[in-house]
mmCIF file of C-alpha atoms in Angstrom:
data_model
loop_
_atom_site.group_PDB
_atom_site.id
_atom_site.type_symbol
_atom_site.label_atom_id
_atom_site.label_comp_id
_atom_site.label_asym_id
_atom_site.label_seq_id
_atom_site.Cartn_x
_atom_site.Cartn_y
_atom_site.Cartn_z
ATOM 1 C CA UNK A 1 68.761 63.959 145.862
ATOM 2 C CA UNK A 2 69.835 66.904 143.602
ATOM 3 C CA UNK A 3 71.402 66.847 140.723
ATOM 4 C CA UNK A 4 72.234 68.748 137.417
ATOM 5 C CA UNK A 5 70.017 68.619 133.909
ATOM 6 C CA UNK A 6 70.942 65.515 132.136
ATOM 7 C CA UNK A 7 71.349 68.114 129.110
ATOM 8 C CA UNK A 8 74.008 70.292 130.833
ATOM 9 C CA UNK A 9 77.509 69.197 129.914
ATOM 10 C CA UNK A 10 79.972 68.412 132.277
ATOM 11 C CA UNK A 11 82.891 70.948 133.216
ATOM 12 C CA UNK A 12 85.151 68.862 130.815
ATOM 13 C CA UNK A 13 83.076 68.925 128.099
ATOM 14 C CA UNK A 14 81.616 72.535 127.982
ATOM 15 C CA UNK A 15 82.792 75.178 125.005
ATOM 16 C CA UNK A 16 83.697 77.689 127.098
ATOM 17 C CA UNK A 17 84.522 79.784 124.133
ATOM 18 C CA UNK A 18 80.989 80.331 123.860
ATOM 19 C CA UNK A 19 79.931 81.177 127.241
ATOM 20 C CA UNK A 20 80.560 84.463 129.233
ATOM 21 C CA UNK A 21 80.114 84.294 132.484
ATOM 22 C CA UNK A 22 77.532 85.787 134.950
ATOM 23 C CA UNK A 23 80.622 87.196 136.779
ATOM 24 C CA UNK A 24 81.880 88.374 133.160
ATOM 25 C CA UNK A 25 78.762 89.801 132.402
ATOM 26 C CA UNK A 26 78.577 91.920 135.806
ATOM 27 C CA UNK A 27 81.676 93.348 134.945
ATOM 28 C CA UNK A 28 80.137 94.302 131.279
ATOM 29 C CA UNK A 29 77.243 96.054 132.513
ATOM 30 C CA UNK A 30 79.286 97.738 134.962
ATOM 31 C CA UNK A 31 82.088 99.414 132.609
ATOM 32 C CA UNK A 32 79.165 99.831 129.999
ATOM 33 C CA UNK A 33 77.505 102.014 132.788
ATOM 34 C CA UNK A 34 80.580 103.513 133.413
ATOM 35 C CA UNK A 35 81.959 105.023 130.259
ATOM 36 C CA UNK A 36 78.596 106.062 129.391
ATOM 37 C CA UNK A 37 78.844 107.971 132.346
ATOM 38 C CA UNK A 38 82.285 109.422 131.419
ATOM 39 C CA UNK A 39 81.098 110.621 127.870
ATOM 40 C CA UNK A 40 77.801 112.757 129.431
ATOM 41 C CA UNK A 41 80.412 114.186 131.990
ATOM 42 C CA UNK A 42 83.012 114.914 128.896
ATOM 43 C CA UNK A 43 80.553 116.371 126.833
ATOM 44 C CA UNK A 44 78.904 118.318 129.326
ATOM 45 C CA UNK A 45 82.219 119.385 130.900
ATOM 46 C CA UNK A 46 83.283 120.501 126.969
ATOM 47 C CA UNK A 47 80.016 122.573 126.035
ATOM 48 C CA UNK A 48 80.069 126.202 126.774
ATOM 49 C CA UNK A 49 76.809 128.070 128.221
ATOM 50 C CA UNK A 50 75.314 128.645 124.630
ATOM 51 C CA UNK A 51 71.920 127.100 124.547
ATOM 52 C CA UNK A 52 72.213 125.760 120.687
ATOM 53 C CA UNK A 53 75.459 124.326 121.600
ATOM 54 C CA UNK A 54 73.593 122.696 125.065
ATOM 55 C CA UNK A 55 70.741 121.235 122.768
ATOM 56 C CA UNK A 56 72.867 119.666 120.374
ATOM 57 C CA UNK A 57 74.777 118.172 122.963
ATOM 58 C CA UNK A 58 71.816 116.588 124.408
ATOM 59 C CA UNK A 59 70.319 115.322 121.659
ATOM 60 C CA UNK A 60 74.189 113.840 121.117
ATOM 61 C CA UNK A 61 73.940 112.234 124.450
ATOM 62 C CA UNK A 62 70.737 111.063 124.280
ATOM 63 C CA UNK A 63 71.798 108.863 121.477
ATOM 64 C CA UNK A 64 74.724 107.504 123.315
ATOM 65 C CA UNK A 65 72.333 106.797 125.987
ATOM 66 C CA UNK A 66 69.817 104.420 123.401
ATOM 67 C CA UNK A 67 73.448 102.893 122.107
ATOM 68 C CA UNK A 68 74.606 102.272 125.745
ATOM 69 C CA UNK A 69 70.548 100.755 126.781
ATOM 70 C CA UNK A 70 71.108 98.539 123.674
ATOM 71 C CA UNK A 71 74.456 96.944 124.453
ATOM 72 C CA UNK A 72 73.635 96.774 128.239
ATOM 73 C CA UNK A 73 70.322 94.684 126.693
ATOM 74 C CA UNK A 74 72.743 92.463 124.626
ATOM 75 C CA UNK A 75 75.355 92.078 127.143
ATOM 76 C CA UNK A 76 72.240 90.958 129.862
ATOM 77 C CA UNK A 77 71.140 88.661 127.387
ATOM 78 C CA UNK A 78 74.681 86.622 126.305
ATOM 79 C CA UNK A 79 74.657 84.462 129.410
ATOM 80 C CA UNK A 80 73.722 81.780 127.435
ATOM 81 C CA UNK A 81 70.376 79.315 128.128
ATOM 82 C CA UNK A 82 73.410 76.548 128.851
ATOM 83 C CA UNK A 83 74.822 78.945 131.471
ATOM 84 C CA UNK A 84 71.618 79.577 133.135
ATOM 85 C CA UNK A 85 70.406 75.682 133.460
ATOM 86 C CA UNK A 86 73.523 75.027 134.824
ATOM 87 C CA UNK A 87 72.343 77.110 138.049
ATOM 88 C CA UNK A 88 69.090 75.494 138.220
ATOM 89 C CA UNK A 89 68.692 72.292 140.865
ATOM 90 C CA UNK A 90 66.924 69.471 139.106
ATOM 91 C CA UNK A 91 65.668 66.046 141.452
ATOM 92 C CA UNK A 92 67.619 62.916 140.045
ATOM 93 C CA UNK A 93 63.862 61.423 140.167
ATOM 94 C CA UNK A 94 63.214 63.885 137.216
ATOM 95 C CA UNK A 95 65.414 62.727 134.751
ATOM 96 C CA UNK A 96 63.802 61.205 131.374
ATOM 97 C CA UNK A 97 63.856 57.499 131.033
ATOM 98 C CA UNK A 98 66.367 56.251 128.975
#
């Protein structure tokens, strides 16, 4: 028989204040990815053909991109350890004695 970690809280008594979602966090990483996207087309789309102009630019972007890695990093990581037990099967048989 299957059951959840005696640790894990019941529905009723979880903070979800504190939690974000897996489904939440998909849709993070996704709009992250997205408006990164947007600002290299923007900028790109903005600079003329001069080739100072082109290297600042990139260096610009490639900032944006370290920012963008970071948050998607922190954004993979907010599921919280209570989020990710909750999706784990545990046998009843493995419960602590009490």
């Amino acid at each position: 028989m299957v059951d959840r970690h005696p640790e894990v809280p019941s529905e009723g008594e979880r903070d979800h204040g504190l939690l974000i979602s897996e489904e939440r966090q998909r849709d993070m990483l996704s709009k992250l990815v997205e408006i990164e996207h947007d600002i290299h087309r923007a900028t790109l789309d903005a600079v003329g053909d001069d080739a100072a102009s082109r290297a600042a630019v990139e260096a610009h972007l490639a900032e944006i991109t370290e920012l963008t890695r970071q948050a998607r990093r922190f954004v993979r990581n907010a599921v919280t350890v209570e989020e990710r037990i909750a999706h784990l099967d545990f046998d009843v048989d493995d419960r602590p004695e009490r």
